[in-house]
PDB file of C-alpha atoms in Angstrom:
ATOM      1  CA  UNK A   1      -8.879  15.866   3.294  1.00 41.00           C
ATOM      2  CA  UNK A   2     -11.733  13.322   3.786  1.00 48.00           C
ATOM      3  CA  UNK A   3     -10.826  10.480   1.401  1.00 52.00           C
ATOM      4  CA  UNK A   4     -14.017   7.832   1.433  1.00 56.00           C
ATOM      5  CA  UNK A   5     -12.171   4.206   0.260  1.00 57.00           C
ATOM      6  CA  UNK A   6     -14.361   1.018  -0.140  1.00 56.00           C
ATOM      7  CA  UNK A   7     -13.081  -2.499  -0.680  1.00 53.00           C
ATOM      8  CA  UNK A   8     -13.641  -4.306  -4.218  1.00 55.00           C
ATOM      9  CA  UNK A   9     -15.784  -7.254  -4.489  1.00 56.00           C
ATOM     10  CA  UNK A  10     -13.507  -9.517  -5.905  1.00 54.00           C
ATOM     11  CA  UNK A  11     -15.057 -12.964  -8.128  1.00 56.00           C
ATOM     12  CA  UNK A  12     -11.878 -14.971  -8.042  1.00 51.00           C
ATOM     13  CA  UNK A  13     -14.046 -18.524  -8.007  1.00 54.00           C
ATOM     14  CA  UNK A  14     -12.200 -19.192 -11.879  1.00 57.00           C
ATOM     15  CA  UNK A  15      -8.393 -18.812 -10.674  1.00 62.00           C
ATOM     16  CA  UNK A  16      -6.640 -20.763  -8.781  1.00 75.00           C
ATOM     17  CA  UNK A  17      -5.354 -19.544  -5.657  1.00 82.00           C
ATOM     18  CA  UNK A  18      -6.006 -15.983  -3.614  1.00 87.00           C
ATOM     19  CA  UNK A  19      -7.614 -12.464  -4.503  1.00 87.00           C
ATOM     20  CA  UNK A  20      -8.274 -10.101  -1.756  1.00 89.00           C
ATOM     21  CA  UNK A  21      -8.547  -6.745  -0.438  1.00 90.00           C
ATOM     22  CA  UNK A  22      -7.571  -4.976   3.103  1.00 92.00           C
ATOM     23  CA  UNK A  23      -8.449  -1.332   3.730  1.00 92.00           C
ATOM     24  CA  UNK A  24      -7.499  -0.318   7.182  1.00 93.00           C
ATOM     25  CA  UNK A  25      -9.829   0.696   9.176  1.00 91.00           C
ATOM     26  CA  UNK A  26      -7.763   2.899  12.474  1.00 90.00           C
ATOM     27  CA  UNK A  27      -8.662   5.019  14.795  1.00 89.00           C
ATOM     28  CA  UNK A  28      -9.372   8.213  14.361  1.00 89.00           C
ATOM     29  CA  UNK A  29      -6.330   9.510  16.003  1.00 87.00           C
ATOM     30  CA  UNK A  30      -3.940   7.016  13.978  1.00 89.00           C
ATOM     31  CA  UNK A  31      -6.016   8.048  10.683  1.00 90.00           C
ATOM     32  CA  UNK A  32      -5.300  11.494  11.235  1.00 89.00           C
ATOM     33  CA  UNK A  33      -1.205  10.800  11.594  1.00 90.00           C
ATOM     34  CA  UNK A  34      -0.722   8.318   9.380  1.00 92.00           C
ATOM     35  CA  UNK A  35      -3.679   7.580   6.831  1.00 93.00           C
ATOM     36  CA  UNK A  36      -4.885   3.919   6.032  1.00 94.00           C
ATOM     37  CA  UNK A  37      -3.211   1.663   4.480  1.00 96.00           C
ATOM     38  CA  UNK A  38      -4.130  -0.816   2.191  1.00 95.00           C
ATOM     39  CA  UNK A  39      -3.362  -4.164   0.215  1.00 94.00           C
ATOM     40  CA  UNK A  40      -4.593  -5.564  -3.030  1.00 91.00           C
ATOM     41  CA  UNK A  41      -2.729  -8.943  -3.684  1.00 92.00           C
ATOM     42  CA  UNK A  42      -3.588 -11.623  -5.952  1.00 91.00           C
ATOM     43  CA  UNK A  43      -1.624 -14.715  -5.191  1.00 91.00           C
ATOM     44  CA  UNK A  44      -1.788 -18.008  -7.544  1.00 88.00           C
ATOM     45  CA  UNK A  45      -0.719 -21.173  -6.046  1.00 86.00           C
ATOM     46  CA  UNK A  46      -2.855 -23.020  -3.172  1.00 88.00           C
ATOM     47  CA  UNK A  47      -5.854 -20.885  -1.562  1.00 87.00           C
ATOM     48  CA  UNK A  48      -5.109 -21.919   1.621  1.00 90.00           C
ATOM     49  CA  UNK A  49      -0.922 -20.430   1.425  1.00 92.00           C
ATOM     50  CA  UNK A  50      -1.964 -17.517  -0.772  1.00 91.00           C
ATOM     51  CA  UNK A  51      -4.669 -16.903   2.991  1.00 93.00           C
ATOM     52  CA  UNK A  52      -1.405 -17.559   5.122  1.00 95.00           C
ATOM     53  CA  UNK A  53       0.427 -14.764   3.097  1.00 94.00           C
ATOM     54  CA  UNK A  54      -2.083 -12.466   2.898  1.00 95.00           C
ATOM     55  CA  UNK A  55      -3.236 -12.516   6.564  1.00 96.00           C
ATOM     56  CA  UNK A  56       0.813 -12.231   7.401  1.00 97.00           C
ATOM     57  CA  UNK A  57       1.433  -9.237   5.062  1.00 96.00           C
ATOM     58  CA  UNK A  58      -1.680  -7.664   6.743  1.00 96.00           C
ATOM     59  CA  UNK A  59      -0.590  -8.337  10.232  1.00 97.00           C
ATOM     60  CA  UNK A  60       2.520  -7.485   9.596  1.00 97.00           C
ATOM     61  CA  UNK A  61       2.315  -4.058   7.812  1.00 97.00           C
ATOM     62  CA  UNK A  62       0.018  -2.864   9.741  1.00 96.00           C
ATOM     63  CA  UNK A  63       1.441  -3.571  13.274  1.00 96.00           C
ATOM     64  CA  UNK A  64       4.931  -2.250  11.300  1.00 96.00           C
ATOM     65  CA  UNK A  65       3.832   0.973   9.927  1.00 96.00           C
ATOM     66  CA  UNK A  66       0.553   1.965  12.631  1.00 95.00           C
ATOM     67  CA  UNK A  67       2.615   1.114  15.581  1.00 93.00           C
ATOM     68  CA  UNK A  68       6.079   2.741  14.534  1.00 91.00           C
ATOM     69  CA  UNK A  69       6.870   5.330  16.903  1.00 89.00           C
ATOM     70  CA  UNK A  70       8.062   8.164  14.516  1.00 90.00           C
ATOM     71  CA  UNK A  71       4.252   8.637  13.474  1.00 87.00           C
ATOM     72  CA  UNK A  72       4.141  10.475  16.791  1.00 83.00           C
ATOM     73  CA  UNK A  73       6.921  12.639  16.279  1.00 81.00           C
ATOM     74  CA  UNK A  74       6.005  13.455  12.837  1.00 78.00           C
ATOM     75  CA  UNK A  75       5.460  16.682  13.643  1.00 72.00           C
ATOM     76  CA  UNK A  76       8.050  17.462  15.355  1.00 79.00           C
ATOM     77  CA  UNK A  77      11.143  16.087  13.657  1.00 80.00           C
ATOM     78  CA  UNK A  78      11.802  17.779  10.693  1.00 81.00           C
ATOM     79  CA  UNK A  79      11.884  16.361   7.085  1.00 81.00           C
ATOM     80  CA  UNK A  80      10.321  13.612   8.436  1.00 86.00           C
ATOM     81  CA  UNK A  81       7.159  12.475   6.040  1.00 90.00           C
ATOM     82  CA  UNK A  82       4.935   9.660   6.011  1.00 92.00           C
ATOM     83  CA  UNK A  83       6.572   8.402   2.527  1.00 92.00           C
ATOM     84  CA  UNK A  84       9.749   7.628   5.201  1.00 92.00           C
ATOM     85  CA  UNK A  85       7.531   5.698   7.278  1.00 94.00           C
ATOM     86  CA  UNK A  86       5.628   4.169   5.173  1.00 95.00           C
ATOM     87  CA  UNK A  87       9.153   2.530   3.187  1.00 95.00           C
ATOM     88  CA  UNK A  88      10.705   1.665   6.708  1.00 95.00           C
ATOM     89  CA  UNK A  89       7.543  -0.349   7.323  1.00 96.00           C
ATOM     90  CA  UNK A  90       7.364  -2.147   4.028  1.00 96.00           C
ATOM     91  CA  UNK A  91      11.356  -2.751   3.849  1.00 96.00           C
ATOM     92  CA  UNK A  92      10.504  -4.527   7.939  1.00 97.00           C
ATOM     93  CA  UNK A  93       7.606  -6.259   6.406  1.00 96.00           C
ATOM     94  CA  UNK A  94       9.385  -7.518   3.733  1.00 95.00           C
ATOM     95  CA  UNK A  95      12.368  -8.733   5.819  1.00 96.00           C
ATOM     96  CA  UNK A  96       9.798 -10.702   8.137  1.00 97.00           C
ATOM     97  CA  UNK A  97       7.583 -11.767   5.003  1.00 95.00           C
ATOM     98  CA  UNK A  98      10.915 -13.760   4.363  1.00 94.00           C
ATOM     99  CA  UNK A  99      11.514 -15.206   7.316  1.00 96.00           C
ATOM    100  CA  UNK A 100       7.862 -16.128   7.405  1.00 96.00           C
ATOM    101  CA  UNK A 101       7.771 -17.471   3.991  1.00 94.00           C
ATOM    102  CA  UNK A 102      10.885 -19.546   4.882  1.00 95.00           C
ATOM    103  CA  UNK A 103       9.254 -20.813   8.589  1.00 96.00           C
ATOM    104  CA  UNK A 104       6.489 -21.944   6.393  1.00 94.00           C
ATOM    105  CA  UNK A 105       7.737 -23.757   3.723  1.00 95.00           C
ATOM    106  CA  UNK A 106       6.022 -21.704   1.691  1.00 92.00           C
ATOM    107  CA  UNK A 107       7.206 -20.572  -2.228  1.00 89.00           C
ATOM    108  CA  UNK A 108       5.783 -17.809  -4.133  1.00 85.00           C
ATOM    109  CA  UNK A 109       6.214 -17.792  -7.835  1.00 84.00           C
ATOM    110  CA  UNK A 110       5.957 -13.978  -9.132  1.00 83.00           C
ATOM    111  CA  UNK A 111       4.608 -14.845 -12.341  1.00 85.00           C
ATOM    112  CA  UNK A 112       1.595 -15.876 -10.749  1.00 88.00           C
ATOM    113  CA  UNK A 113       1.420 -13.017  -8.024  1.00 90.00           C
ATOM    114  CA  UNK A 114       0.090  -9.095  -7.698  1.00 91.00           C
ATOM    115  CA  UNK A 115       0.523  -7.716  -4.564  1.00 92.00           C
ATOM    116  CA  UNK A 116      -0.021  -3.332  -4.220  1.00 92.00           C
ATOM    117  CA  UNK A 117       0.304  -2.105  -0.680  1.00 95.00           C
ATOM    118  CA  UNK A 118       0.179   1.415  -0.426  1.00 94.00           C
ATOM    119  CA  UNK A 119      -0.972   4.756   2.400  1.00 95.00           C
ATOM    120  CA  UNK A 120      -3.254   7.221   1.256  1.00 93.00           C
ATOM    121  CA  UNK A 121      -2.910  10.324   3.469  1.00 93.00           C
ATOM    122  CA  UNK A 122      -3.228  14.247   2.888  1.00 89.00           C
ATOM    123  CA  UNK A 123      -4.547  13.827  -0.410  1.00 84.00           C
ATOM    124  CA  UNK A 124      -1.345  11.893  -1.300  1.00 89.00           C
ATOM    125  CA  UNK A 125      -1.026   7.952  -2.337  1.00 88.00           C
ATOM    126  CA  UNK A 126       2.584   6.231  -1.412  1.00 91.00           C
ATOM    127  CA  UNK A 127       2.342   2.615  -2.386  1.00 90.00           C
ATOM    128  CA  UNK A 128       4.419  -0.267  -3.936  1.00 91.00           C
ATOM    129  CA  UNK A 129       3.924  -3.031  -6.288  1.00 88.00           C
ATOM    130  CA  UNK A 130       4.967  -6.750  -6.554  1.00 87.00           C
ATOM    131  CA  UNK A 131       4.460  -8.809  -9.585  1.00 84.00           C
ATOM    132  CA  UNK A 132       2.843  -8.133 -12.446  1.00 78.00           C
ATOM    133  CA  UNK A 133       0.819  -5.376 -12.474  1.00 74.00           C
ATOM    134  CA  UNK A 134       0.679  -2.085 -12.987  1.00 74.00           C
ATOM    135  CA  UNK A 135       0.378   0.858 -11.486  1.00 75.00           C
ATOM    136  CA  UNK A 136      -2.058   3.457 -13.777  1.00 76.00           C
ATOM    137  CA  UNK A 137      -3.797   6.836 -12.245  1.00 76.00           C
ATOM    138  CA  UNK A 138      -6.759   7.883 -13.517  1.00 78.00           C
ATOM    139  CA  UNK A 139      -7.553  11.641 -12.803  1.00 79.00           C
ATOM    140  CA  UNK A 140      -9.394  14.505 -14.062  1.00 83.00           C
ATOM    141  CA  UNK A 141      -7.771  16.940 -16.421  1.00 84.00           C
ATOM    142  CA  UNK A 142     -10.491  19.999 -17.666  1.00 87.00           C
ATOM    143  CA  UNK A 143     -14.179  18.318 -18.293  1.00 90.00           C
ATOM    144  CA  UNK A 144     -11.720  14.873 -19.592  1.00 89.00           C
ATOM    145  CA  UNK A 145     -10.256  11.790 -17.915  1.00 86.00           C
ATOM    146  CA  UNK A 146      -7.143  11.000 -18.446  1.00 85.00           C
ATOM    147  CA  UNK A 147      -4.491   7.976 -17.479  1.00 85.00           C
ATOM    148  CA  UNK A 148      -1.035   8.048 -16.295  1.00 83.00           C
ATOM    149  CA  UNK A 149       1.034   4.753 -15.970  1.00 82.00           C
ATOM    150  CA  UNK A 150       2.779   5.509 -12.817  1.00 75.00           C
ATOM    151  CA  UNK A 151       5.586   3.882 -13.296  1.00 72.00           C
ATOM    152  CA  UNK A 152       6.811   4.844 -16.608  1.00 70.00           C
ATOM    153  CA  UNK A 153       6.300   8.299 -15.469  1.00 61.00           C
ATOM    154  CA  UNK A 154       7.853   8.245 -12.179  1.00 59.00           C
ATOM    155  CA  UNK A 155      10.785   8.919 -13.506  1.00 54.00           C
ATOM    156  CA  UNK A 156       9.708  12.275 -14.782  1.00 60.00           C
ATOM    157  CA  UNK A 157       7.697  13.382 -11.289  1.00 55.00           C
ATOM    158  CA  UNK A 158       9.030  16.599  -9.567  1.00 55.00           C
ATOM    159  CA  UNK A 159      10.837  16.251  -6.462  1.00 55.00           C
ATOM    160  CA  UNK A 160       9.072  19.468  -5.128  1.00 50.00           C
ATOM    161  CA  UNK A 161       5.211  19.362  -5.478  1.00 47.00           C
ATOM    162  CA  UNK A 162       3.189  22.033  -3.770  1.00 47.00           C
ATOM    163  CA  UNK A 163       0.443  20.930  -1.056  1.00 45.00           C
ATOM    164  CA  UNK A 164      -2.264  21.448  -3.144  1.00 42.00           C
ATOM    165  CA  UNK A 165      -0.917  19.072  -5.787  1.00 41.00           C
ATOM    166  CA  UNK A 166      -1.398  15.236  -5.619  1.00 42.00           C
ATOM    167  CA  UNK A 167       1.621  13.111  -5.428  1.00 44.00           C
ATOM    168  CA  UNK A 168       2.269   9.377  -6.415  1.00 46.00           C
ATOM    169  CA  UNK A 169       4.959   7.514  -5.164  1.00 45.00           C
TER     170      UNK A 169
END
């Protein structure tokens, strides 16, 4: 399914500190394995660490996830999804955010910080949250709109969801 994503124009000039948005942008052939991925972090503090951590996280999940080999056998190992790939890359991007934040000297306080990574592919959305947002779908139900909050719901999801069906991770 063709999914059309645009970035948000952001107006952080009143807070202190870093709000930004990544949408990859692949190939076609690495959009049609693995679907973008994308990154909505606001992160208080200094501008100039909260640029340092957000150009790292970029860098590093999307050489982690685009570049792990299993996207290319996808197809051909079974139960493998892109959900699996997807966590393996953010669990190696947060092991190396560490050691980066660490290398740098740098401390982020999670009071101040929102950071959403996330894949959209197949008409599915895997992502993760750090801080304190939240995580709300919006979605059409009849001729109404309705909201979910993810993640007092997630608990209730069903493991087996035909294709046809959206999924939230």
């Amino acid at each position: 399914m063709y999914n059309k994503i645009a970035s948000i124009i952001l107006n952080s000039a009143k807070s202190a500190g870093l709000s930004d948005v990544y949408v990859a942008q692949p190939d076609s052939l690495k959009e049609s394995l693995a679907g973008k991925i994308f990154i909505l972090a606001e992160i208080g503090g200094k501008k100039n660490e909260g640029r340092k951590i957000f150009d790292f996280l970029v860098d590093a999940l999307s050489d982690n996830y685009y570049n792990d080999e299993k996207i290319l056998f996808r197809g051909k190992i079974e139960g493998l999804k892109i959900e699996n790939i997807f966590e393996a890359a953010i669990t190696k991007t947060n092991k190396n955010l560490v050691d980066f934040l660490e290398a740098e000297k740098i401390h982020i306080n999670p009071a101040a910080a929102s950071i959403t990574a996330g894949v959209i592919f197949e008409n599915k959305l895997h992502f993760t949250n750090f801080g304190h947002n939240r995580a709300l779908l919006l979605y059409r139900h009849g001729d109404n709109y309705e909201i979910i909050n993810v993640e007092a719901n997630a608990a209730e999801a069903p493991e087996n969801v035909d294709d046809n069906s959206s999924v939230v991770h």
